[in-house]
Amino acid sequence: MQIKDMSTSVSAGSQAVEVRVCRDLDELQACVELQKEVWGFADADLIPLRMFVVAQKIGGQVIGGFHDSELVGFSLAIPGNRGGHPYLHSHMLAVRELFRNSGLGRRIKLAQREEALKEGIELMEWTFDPLEIKNAYLNLHKLGAIARRYNINQYGISSSPLQGCLPTDRLIAEWWLRSRRVVDFLDRGQAPQVKPDLMIEVPAQVYEWKANPATRARAAEVHSLNRELFLTAFARGLAALEYERDSEGNGRFVLGRWDENWSYGS
Ligand SMILES: CC(C)(COP(=O)(O)OP(=O)(O)OC[C@H]1O[C@@H](n2cnc3c(N)ncnc32)[C@H](O)[C@@H]1OP(=O)(O)O)[C@@H](O)C(=O)NCCC(=O)NCCS
């Protein structure tokens, strides 16, 4: 497994990108613009500049990736509290298309972790679509997050054709920043040992199936089967601890029992 370092300026593709906390209103406004570009949201659905400003002022984080002082990636996290413990909810992570798959998304997450640790935060959470193979791979395999909670239809059924009119089910990624698993993995380069109890498969074609009305039913089948498998597995105390992908682009969650007891309640 390849572990990349977190120096402040490394190459993303052939271009140097600096990762750091956003400093002023212009940089925060650039995050809003990049958000528009990456998700194509209508204005009514955009997280506005004011929220980015507030997030920074109340203990959240806005971190950017800069290429020649142009913003090419960002993350937005807001503070939360669970069971009396402060934690961060990372609401957005985006990288401009040209800069993807060069490790920048991961570097921004690592910078989030560094900043959080400076503030004494131990947990960062975010949600992700269980059918999104790339995001699951990044979260579980490249960062060492785990998932053991599942929200059914979190945002209601979206009209986006890319979602294939499926319910917006979400897994909750828990990134325990000081856990043995994450420290061994990120700081020492040792992949976590997982004793698998169950695998949950995601076929690579699921994106095409969702996008095409003629094959949408197949995506819906995978969606409902996997929903049942996750809910049953989580009720048995299992957690998604690893994510594997094969040469054809299929993904699979590896579930087992987590041997650490980090928890703030759910
Ligand atoms: C998710 C996102 C931020 C990742 O950024 P990125 O800079 O491409 O991420 P990284 O390069 O650090 O890591 C991505 C990894 O996934 C891998 N990957 C790429 N496509 C993949 C696929 N279809 N299936 C599985 N893994 C895939 C990459 O190869 C890379 O792994 P590697 O370093 O071992 O090669 C970016 O794709 C993005 O902006 N997506 C749109 C917005 C989004 O979905 N945000 C997340 C939810 S809020």
mmCIF file of C-alpha atoms and ligand atoms in Angstrom:
data_model
loop_
_atom_site.group_PDB
_atom_site.id
_atom_site.type_symbol
_atom_site.label_atom_id
_atom_site.label_comp_id
_atom_site.label_asym_id
_atom_site.label_seq_id
_atom_site.Cartn_x
_atom_site.Cartn_y
_atom_site.Cartn_z
ATOM 1 C CA MET A 1 0.000 0.000 0.000
ATOM 2 C CA GLN A 2 1.377 3.371 -0.964
ATOM 3 C CA ILE A 3 1.522 6.076 1.694
ATOM 4 C CA LYS A 4 2.148 9.591 0.457
ATOM 5 C CA ASP A 5 3.655 12.279 2.664
ATOM 6 C CA MET A 6 1.939 15.484 3.655
ATOM 7 C CA SER A 7 4.520 18.146 2.816
ATOM 8 C CA THR A 8 2.981 21.537 2.130
ATOM 9 C CA SER A 9 3.805 21.555 -1.549
ATOM 10 C CA VAL A 10 3.933 18.399 -3.647
ATOM 11 C CA SER A 11 3.003 17.527 -7.138
ATOM 12 C CA ALA A 12 -0.604 16.924 -8.195
ATOM 13 C CA GLY A 13 -0.139 15.642 -11.726
ATOM 14 C CA SER A 14 2.818 17.633 -12.920
ATOM 15 C CA GLN A 15 1.799 20.772 -11.070
ATOM 16 C CA ALA A 16 2.755 21.898 -7.571
ATOM 17 C CA VAL A 17 -0.198 22.398 -5.255
ATOM 18 C CA GLU A 18 0.030 24.006 -1.827
ATOM 19 C CA VAL A 19 -2.449 22.784 0.786
ATOM 20 C CA ARG A 20 -3.280 25.155 3.651
ATOM 21 C CA VAL A 21 -6.035 26.886 5.624
ATOM 22 C CA CYS A 22 -7.913 29.523 3.564
ATOM 23 C CA ARG A 23 -6.928 33.007 4.679
ATOM 24 C CA ASP A 24 -9.308 35.672 3.451
ATOM 25 C CA LEU A 25 -12.695 36.380 1.921
ATOM 26 C CA ASP A 26 -11.389 36.065 -1.651
ATOM 27 C CA GLU A 27 -10.171 32.548 -0.943
ATOM 28 C CA LEU A 28 -13.471 31.596 0.689
ATOM 29 C CA GLN A 29 -15.360 33.042 -2.295
ATOM 30 C CA ALA A 30 -13.175 30.894 -4.565
ATOM 31 C CA CYS A 31 -14.414 27.839 -2.590
ATOM 32 C CA VAL A 32 -18.005 28.855 -3.346
ATOM 33 C CA GLU A 33 -17.151 29.138 -7.062
ATOM 34 C CA LEU A 34 -15.393 25.763 -7.104
ATOM 35 C CA GLN A 35 -18.359 24.206 -5.315
ATOM 36 C CA LYS A 36 -20.573 25.473 -8.172
ATOM 37 C CA GLU A 37 -18.182 24.073 -10.764
ATOM 38 C CA VAL A 38 -17.811 20.623 -9.142
ATOM 39 C CA TRP A 39 -21.438 19.915 -8.193
ATOM 40 C CA GLY A 40 -23.219 22.154 -10.718
ATOM 41 C CA PHE A 41 -25.619 23.274 -7.974
ATOM 42 C CA ALA A 42 -28.269 25.875 -8.616
ATOM 43 C CA ASP A 43 -27.709 29.037 -6.547
ATOM 44 C CA ALA A 44 -30.429 28.017 -4.066
ATOM 45 C CA ASP A 45 -28.520 24.812 -3.203
ATOM 46 C CA LEU A 46 -25.079 26.412 -2.811
ATOM 47 C CA ILE A 47 -23.421 26.750 0.573
ATOM 48 C CA PRO A 48 -22.918 30.537 0.533
ATOM 49 C CA LEU A 49 -19.837 32.589 1.415
ATOM 50 C CA ARG A 50 -21.398 33.503 4.760
ATOM 51 C CA MET A 51 -21.433 29.858 5.863
ATOM 52 C CA PHE A 52 -17.746 29.449 4.967
ATOM 53 C CA VAL A 53 -16.961 32.570 7.031
ATOM 54 C CA VAL A 54 -19.056 31.385 9.970
ATOM 55 C CA ALA A 55 -17.530 27.890 9.852
ATOM 56 C CA GLN A 56 -14.048 29.355 10.265
ATOM 57 C CA LYS A 57 -15.154 31.615 13.111
ATOM 58 C CA ILE A 58 -16.895 28.960 15.230
ATOM 59 C CA GLY A 59 -14.311 26.192 15.255
ATOM 60 C CA GLY A 60 -14.803 24.706 11.799
ATOM 61 C CA GLN A 61 -12.219 24.546 9.014
ATOM 62 C CA VAL A 62 -11.890 25.672 5.428
ATOM 63 C CA ILE A 63 -8.810 24.201 3.766
ATOM 64 C CA GLY A 64 -7.734 24.895 0.198
ATOM 65 C CA GLY A 65 -5.408 23.424 -2.402
ATOM 66 C CA PHE A 66 -3.709 26.219 -4.361
ATOM 67 C CA HIS A 67 -1.972 25.990 -7.697
ATOM 68 C CA ASP A 68 -0.217 29.271 -8.527
ATOM 69 C CA SER A 69 -2.512 30.938 -5.969
ATOM 70 C CA GLU A 70 -5.592 29.611 -7.782
ATOM 71 C CA LEU A 71 -7.916 27.422 -5.697
ATOM 72 C CA VAL A 72 -8.155 23.918 -7.198
ATOM 73 C CA GLY A 73 -9.536 22.000 -4.206
ATOM 74 C CA PHE A 74 -11.149 22.674 -0.838
ATOM 75 C CA SER A 75 -12.792 21.118 2.187
ATOM 76 C CA LEU A 76 -15.379 22.608 4.516
ATOM 77 C CA ALA A 77 -15.921 21.253 8.031
ATOM 78 C CA ILE A 78 -18.276 22.477 10.718
ATOM 79 C CA PRO A 79 -18.086 21.849 14.463
ATOM 80 C CA GLY A 80 -20.444 19.370 16.120
ATOM 81 C CA ASN A 81 -21.008 17.889 19.561
ATOM 82 C CA ARG A 82 -21.916 14.322 20.387
ATOM 83 C CA GLY A 83 -22.340 12.968 23.888
ATOM 84 C CA GLY A 84 -20.528 16.032 25.248
ATOM 85 C CA HIS A 85 -17.553 15.635 22.904
ATOM 86 C CA PRO A 86 -16.601 18.190 20.267
ATOM 87 C CA TYR A 87 -15.967 16.768 16.800
ATOM 88 C CA LEU A 88 -15.857 18.012 13.209
ATOM 89 C CA HIS A 89 -18.352 17.194 10.504
ATOM 90 C CA SER A 90 -16.642 17.500 7.126
ATOM 91 C CA HIS A 91 -19.444 18.594 4.861
ATOM 92 C CA MET A 92 -17.605 19.024 1.563
ATOM 93 C CA LEU A 93 -14.453 17.899 -0.208
ATOM 94 C CA ALA A 94 -13.901 18.915 -3.805
ATOM 95 C CA VAL A 95 -11.044 18.822 -6.290
ATOM 96 C CA ARG A 96 -11.196 20.440 -9.743
ATOM 97 C CA GLU A 97 -11.501 17.705 -12.372
ATOM 98 C CA LEU A 98 -8.085 18.317 -13.970
ATOM 99 C CA PHE A 99 -6.356 17.862 -10.623
ATOM 100 C CA ARG A 100 -8.098 14.623 -9.563
ATOM 101 C CA ASN A 101 -6.491 11.225 -8.954
ATOM 102 C CA SER A 102 -3.121 12.721 -8.057
ATOM 103 C CA GLY A 103 -3.498 12.513 -4.302
ATOM 104 C CA LEU A 104 -4.818 16.036 -3.730
ATOM 105 C CA GLY A 105 -8.122 14.953 -2.141
ATOM 106 C CA ARG A 106 -6.189 12.798 0.295
ATOM 107 C CA ARG A 107 -3.739 15.616 1.079
ATOM 108 C CA ILE A 108 -6.587 17.975 1.889
ATOM 109 C CA LYS A 109 -8.053 15.343 4.260
ATOM 110 C CA LEU A 110 -4.634 14.935 5.921
ATOM 111 C CA ALA A 111 -4.401 18.710 6.380
ATOM 112 C CA GLN A 112 -7.870 18.619 7.973
ATOM 113 C CA ARG A 113 -6.572 15.997 10.385
ATOM 114 C CA GLU A 114 -3.470 18.040 11.280
ATOM 115 C CA GLU A 115 -5.549 21.147 11.974
ATOM 116 C CA ALA A 116 -8.081 19.166 14.006
ATOM 117 C CA LEU A 117 -5.393 17.556 16.155
ATOM 118 C CA LYS A 118 -3.954 21.010 16.939
ATOM 119 C CA GLU A 119 -7.371 21.901 18.403
ATOM 120 C CA GLY A 120 -7.593 18.673 20.411
ATOM 121 C CA ILE A 121 -10.284 17.171 18.149
ATOM 122 C CA GLU A 122 -10.256 13.364 17.934
ATOM 123 C CA LEU A 123 -13.108 12.629 15.548
ATOM 124 C CA MET A 124 -14.039 13.817 12.085
ATOM 125 C CA GLU A 125 -17.140 12.483 10.361
ATOM 126 C CA TRP A 126 -18.717 12.835 6.941
ATOM 127 C CA THR A 127 -21.326 10.989 4.944
ATOM 128 C CA PHE A 128 -20.896 9.236 1.621
ATOM 129 C CA ASP A 129 -22.985 7.404 -0.936
ATOM 130 C CA PRO A 130 -22.431 3.636 -0.516
ATOM 131 C CA LEU A 131 -22.599 3.169 -4.308
ATOM 132 C CA GLU A 132 -19.767 5.681 -4.997
ATOM 133 C CA ILE A 133 -16.788 3.384 -5.448
ATOM 134 C CA LYS A 134 -14.124 6.089 -5.649
ATOM 135 C CA ASN A 135 -15.247 7.880 -2.492
ATOM 136 C CA ALA A 136 -15.511 4.630 -0.508
ATOM 137 C CA TYR A 137 -12.007 3.669 -1.639
ATOM 138 C CA LEU A 138 -10.588 7.057 -0.622
ATOM 139 C CA ASN A 139 -12.345 7.069 2.757
ATOM 140 C CA LEU A 140 -11.672 3.526 3.914
ATOM 141 C CA HIS A 141 -8.598 2.449 2.022
ATOM 142 C CA LYS A 142 -6.592 5.689 1.651
ATOM 143 C CA LEU A 143 -7.538 7.395 4.945
ATOM 144 C CA GLY A 144 -8.405 4.610 7.389
ATOM 145 C CA ALA A 145 -11.924 5.857 8.192
ATOM 146 C CA ILE A 146 -14.513 3.260 9.218
ATOM 147 C CA ALA A 147 -18.305 3.113 8.730
ATOM 148 C CA ARG A 148 -20.799 1.449 11.087
ATOM 149 C CA ARG A 149 -23.875 3.673 10.765
ATOM 150 C CA TYR A 150 -26.274 3.953 7.837
ATOM 151 C CA ASN A 151 -28.812 6.714 7.155
ATOM 152 C CA ILE A 152 -31.720 5.772 4.904
ATOM 153 C CA ASN A 153 -32.693 8.383 2.278
ATOM 154 C CA GLN A 154 -30.901 11.178 4.145
ATOM 155 C CA TYR A 155 -31.764 14.050 1.793
ATOM 156 C CA GLY A 156 -34.880 12.597 0.131
ATOM 157 C CA ILE A 157 -34.957 11.386 -3.461
ATOM 158 C CA SER A 158 -32.888 13.716 -5.626
ATOM 159 C CA SER A 159 -33.971 14.803 -9.095
ATOM 160 C CA SER A 160 -30.380 14.485 -10.339
ATOM 161 C CA PRO A 161 -30.159 12.003 -13.250
ATOM 162 C CA LEU A 162 -26.747 10.930 -11.910
ATOM 163 C CA GLN A 163 -28.483 9.686 -8.760
ATOM 164 C CA GLY A 164 -30.832 7.625 -10.922
ATOM 165 C CA CYS A 165 -33.796 8.736 -8.756
ATOM 166 C CA LEU A 166 -32.541 6.401 -6.016
ATOM 167 C CA PRO A 167 -33.031 7.220 -2.334
ATOM 168 C CA THR A 168 -30.074 9.201 -0.957
ATOM 169 C CA ASP A 169 -28.811 6.556 1.486
ATOM 170 C CA ARG A 170 -25.560 7.489 3.210
ATOM 171 C CA LEU A 171 -22.877 5.721 5.179
ATOM 172 C CA ILE A 172 -21.279 7.753 7.946
ATOM 173 C CA ALA A 173 -17.498 7.781 7.778
ATOM 174 C CA GLU A 174 -15.886 8.026 11.215
ATOM 175 C CA TRP A 175 -12.267 9.114 11.134
ATOM 176 C CA TRP A 176 -10.842 8.558 14.603
ATOM 177 C CA LEU A 177 -7.802 10.759 14.266
ATOM 178 C CA ARG A 178 -5.796 9.298 17.155
ATOM 179 C CA SER A 179 -6.943 5.693 16.813
ATOM 180 C CA ARG A 180 -4.254 3.042 16.528
ATOM 181 C CA ARG A 181 -5.629 2.123 13.138
ATOM 182 C CA VAL A 182 -5.283 5.654 11.693
ATOM 183 C CA VAL A 183 -1.959 6.468 13.361
ATOM 184 C CA ASP A 184 -0.390 3.161 12.283
ATOM 185 C CA PHE A 185 -1.719 3.614 8.804
ATOM 186 C CA LEU A 186 -0.953 7.288 8.152
ATOM 187 C CA ASP A 187 2.079 7.929 10.319
ATOM 188 C CA ARG A 188 3.799 4.533 10.186
ATOM 189 C CA GLY A 189 2.578 3.216 6.850
ATOM 190 C CA GLN A 190 1.145 -0.007 8.310
ATOM 191 C CA ALA A 191 -2.153 -1.090 6.790
ATOM 192 C CA PRO A 192 -4.755 -2.092 9.384
ATOM 193 C CA GLN A 193 -5.270 -5.829 9.826
ATOM 194 C CA VAL A 194 -8.851 -6.822 9.114
ATOM 195 C CA LYS A 195 -10.387 -10.221 9.811
ATOM 196 C CA PRO A 196 -13.252 -10.223 7.308
ATOM 197 C CA ASP A 197 -16.718 -11.366 8.387
ATOM 198 C CA LEU A 198 -18.634 -10.134 5.347
ATOM 199 C CA MET A 199 -18.042 -8.546 1.929
ATOM 200 C CA ILE A 200 -20.518 -6.175 0.276
ATOM 201 C CA GLU A 201 -20.031 -5.825 -3.475
ATOM 202 C CA VAL A 202 -20.518 -2.748 -5.686
ATOM 203 C CA PRO A 203 -20.316 -3.480 -9.437
ATOM 204 C CA ALA A 204 -18.396 -0.952 -11.539
ATOM 205 C CA GLN A 205 -21.370 -0.626 -13.941
ATOM 206 C CA VAL A 206 -23.558 0.879 -11.238
ATOM 207 C CA TYR A 207 -22.816 4.431 -12.507
ATOM 208 C CA GLU A 208 -24.038 3.549 -16.025
ATOM 209 C CA TRP A 209 -27.033 1.652 -14.672
ATOM 210 C CA LYS A 210 -28.067 4.686 -12.595
ATOM 211 C CA ALA A 211 -27.651 7.134 -15.452
ATOM 212 C CA ASN A 212 -29.737 5.173 -17.985
ATOM 213 C CA PRO A 213 -33.505 4.812 -17.398
ATOM 214 C CA ALA A 214 -33.458 1.453 -19.224
ATOM 215 C CA THR A 215 -31.039 -0.106 -16.675
ATOM 216 C CA ARG A 216 -31.952 1.892 -13.588
ATOM 217 C CA ALA A 217 -33.786 -1.068 -12.035
ATOM 218 C CA ARG A 218 -30.477 -2.961 -11.802
ATOM 219 C CA ALA A 219 -28.906 -0.094 -9.830
ATOM 220 C CA ALA A 220 -31.992 -0.032 -7.592
ATOM 221 C CA GLU A 221 -31.563 -3.774 -6.938
ATOM 222 C CA VAL A 222 -27.935 -3.365 -5.844
ATOM 223 C CA HIS A 223 -28.963 -0.375 -3.750
ATOM 224 C CA SER A 224 -31.678 -2.257 -1.828
ATOM 225 C CA LEU A 225 -29.678 -5.459 -1.425
ATOM 226 C CA ASN A 226 -26.686 -3.535 -0.056
ATOM 227 C CA ARG A 227 -28.897 -1.443 2.218
ATOM 228 C CA GLU A 228 -30.243 -4.635 3.839
ATOM 229 C CA LEU A 229 -26.752 -6.118 4.134
ATOM 230 C CA PHE A 230 -25.349 -2.988 5.804
ATOM 231 C CA LEU A 231 -28.255 -2.586 8.220
ATOM 232 C CA THR A 232 -28.090 -6.234 9.277
ATOM 233 C CA ALA A 233 -24.293 -6.216 9.587
ATOM 234 C CA PHE A 234 -24.233 -2.988 11.621
ATOM 235 C CA ALA A 235 -26.944 -4.376 13.928
ATOM 236 C CA ARG A 236 -24.602 -7.355 14.530
ATOM 237 C CA GLY A 237 -21.803 -4.974 15.572
ATOM 238 C CA LEU A 238 -19.778 -5.203 12.363
ATOM 239 C CA ALA A 239 -18.089 -2.182 10.781
ATOM 240 C CA ALA A 240 -16.848 -1.482 7.253
ATOM 241 C CA LEU A 241 -13.075 -1.474 7.803
ATOM 242 C CA GLU A 242 -11.551 -1.758 4.337
ATOM 243 C CA TYR A 243 -12.448 -1.223 0.711
ATOM 244 C CA GLU A 244 -11.032 -3.195 -2.173
ATOM 245 C CA ARG A 245 -11.272 -2.538 -5.895
ATOM 246 C CA ASP A 246 -10.347 -4.870 -8.713
ATOM 247 C CA SER A 247 -8.809 -4.259 -12.127
ATOM 248 C CA GLU A 248 -12.303 -3.947 -13.682
ATOM 249 C CA GLY A 249 -13.239 -1.128 -11.293
ATOM 250 C CA ASN A 250 -15.597 -3.184 -9.089
ATOM 251 C CA GLY A 251 -15.506 -2.274 -5.421
ATOM 252 C CA ARG A 252 -16.222 -4.187 -2.243
ATOM 253 C CA PHE A 253 -16.561 -3.282 1.384
ATOM 254 C CA VAL A 254 -14.786 -5.555 3.850
ATOM 255 C CA LEU A 255 -16.658 -5.741 7.147
ATOM 256 C CA GLY A 256 -15.392 -7.078 10.430
ATOM 257 C CA ARG A 257 -15.222 -6.279 14.134
ATOM 258 C CA TRP A 258 -13.215 -3.204 15.026
ATOM 259 C CA ASP A 259 -10.816 -4.078 17.832
ATOM 260 C CA GLU A 260 -10.677 -0.504 19.257
ATOM 261 C CA ASN A 261 -13.400 1.102 21.348
ATOM 262 C CA TRP A 262 -13.503 4.712 20.170
ATOM 263 C CA SER A 263 -17.093 5.962 20.360
ATOM 264 C CA TYR A 264 -19.041 9.086 21.383
ATOM 265 C CA GLY A 265 -22.415 7.308 21.024
ATOM 266 C CA SER A 266 -24.474 7.670 17.845
HETATM 267 C C1 LIG B 1 -13.750 12.857 -4.184
HETATM 268 C C2 LIG B 1 -12.622 13.791 -4.670
HETATM 269 C C3 LIG B 1 -12.557 15.002 -3.756
HETATM 270 C C4 LIG B 1 -11.298 13.021 -4.598
HETATM 271 O O1 LIG B 1 -10.238 13.879 -4.952
HETATM 272 P P1 LIG B 1 -8.901 13.312 -5.674
HETATM 273 O O2 LIG B 1 -7.894 14.396 -5.619
HETATM 274 O O3 LIG B 1 -9.233 12.744 -6.981
HETATM 275 O O4 LIG B 1 -8.520 12.134 -4.643
HETATM 276 P P2 LIG B 1 -7.128 11.355 -4.498
HETATM 277 O O5 LIG B 1 -6.366 11.469 -5.778
HETATM 278 O O6 LIG B 1 -6.453 11.785 -3.242
HETATM 279 O O7 LIG B 1 -7.617 9.860 -4.239
HETATM 280 C C5 LIG B 1 -8.501 9.229 -5.084
HETATM 281 C C6 LIG B 1 -8.178 7.744 -5.152
HETATM 282 O O8 LIG B 1 -9.291 7.074 -5.749
HETATM 283 C C7 LIG B 1 -8.828 6.359 -6.871
HETATM 284 N N1 LIG B 1 -9.900 6.271 -7.864
HETATM 285 C C8 LIG B 1 -10.135 7.072 -8.918
HETATM 286 N N2 LIG B 1 -11.225 6.639 -9.598
HETATM 287 C C9 LIG B 1 -11.681 5.542 -8.950
HETATM 288 C C10 LIG B 1 -12.767 4.655 -9.140
HETATM 289 N N3 LIG B 1 -13.649 4.804 -10.119
HETATM 290 N N4 LIG B 1 -12.903 3.629 -8.253
HETATM 291 C C11 LIG B 1 -12.051 3.470 -7.220
HETATM 292 N N5 LIG B 1 -11.014 4.301 -6.974
HETATM 293 C C12 LIG B 1 -10.833 5.310 -7.834
HETATM 294 C C13 LIG B 1 -7.647 7.134 -7.357
HETATM 295 O O9 LIG B 1 -6.855 6.340 -8.200
HETATM 296 C C14 LIG B 1 -6.982 7.484 -6.050
HETATM 297 O O10 LIG B 1 -6.311 6.363 -5.490
HETATM 298 P P3 LIG B 1 -4.701 6.129 -5.714
HETATM 299 O O11 LIG B 1 -4.026 7.342 -5.110
HETATM 300 O O12 LIG B 1 -4.433 4.865 -4.956
HETATM 301 O O13 LIG B 1 -4.508 6.031 -7.175
HETATM 302 C C15 LIG B 1 -12.854 14.250 -6.149
HETATM 303 O O14 LIG B 1 -13.007 13.107 -6.958
HETATM 304 C C16 LIG B 1 -14.072 15.151 -6.309
HETATM 305 O O15 LIG B 1 -13.975 16.371 -6.176
HETATM 306 N N6 LIG B 1 -15.252 14.540 -6.588
HETATM 307 C C17 LIG B 1 -16.501 15.294 -6.747
HETATM 308 C C18 LIG B 1 -17.043 15.786 -5.415
HETATM 309 C C19 LIG B 1 -17.224 14.668 -4.389
HETATM 310 O O16 LIG B 1 -17.745 13.585 -4.686
HETATM 311 N N7 LIG B 1 -16.793 14.930 -3.134
HETATM 312 C C20 LIG B 1 -16.813 13.953 -2.049
HETATM 313 C C21 LIG B 1 -18.104 13.919 -1.334
HETATM 314 S S1 LIG B 1 -18.456 15.453 -0.478
#
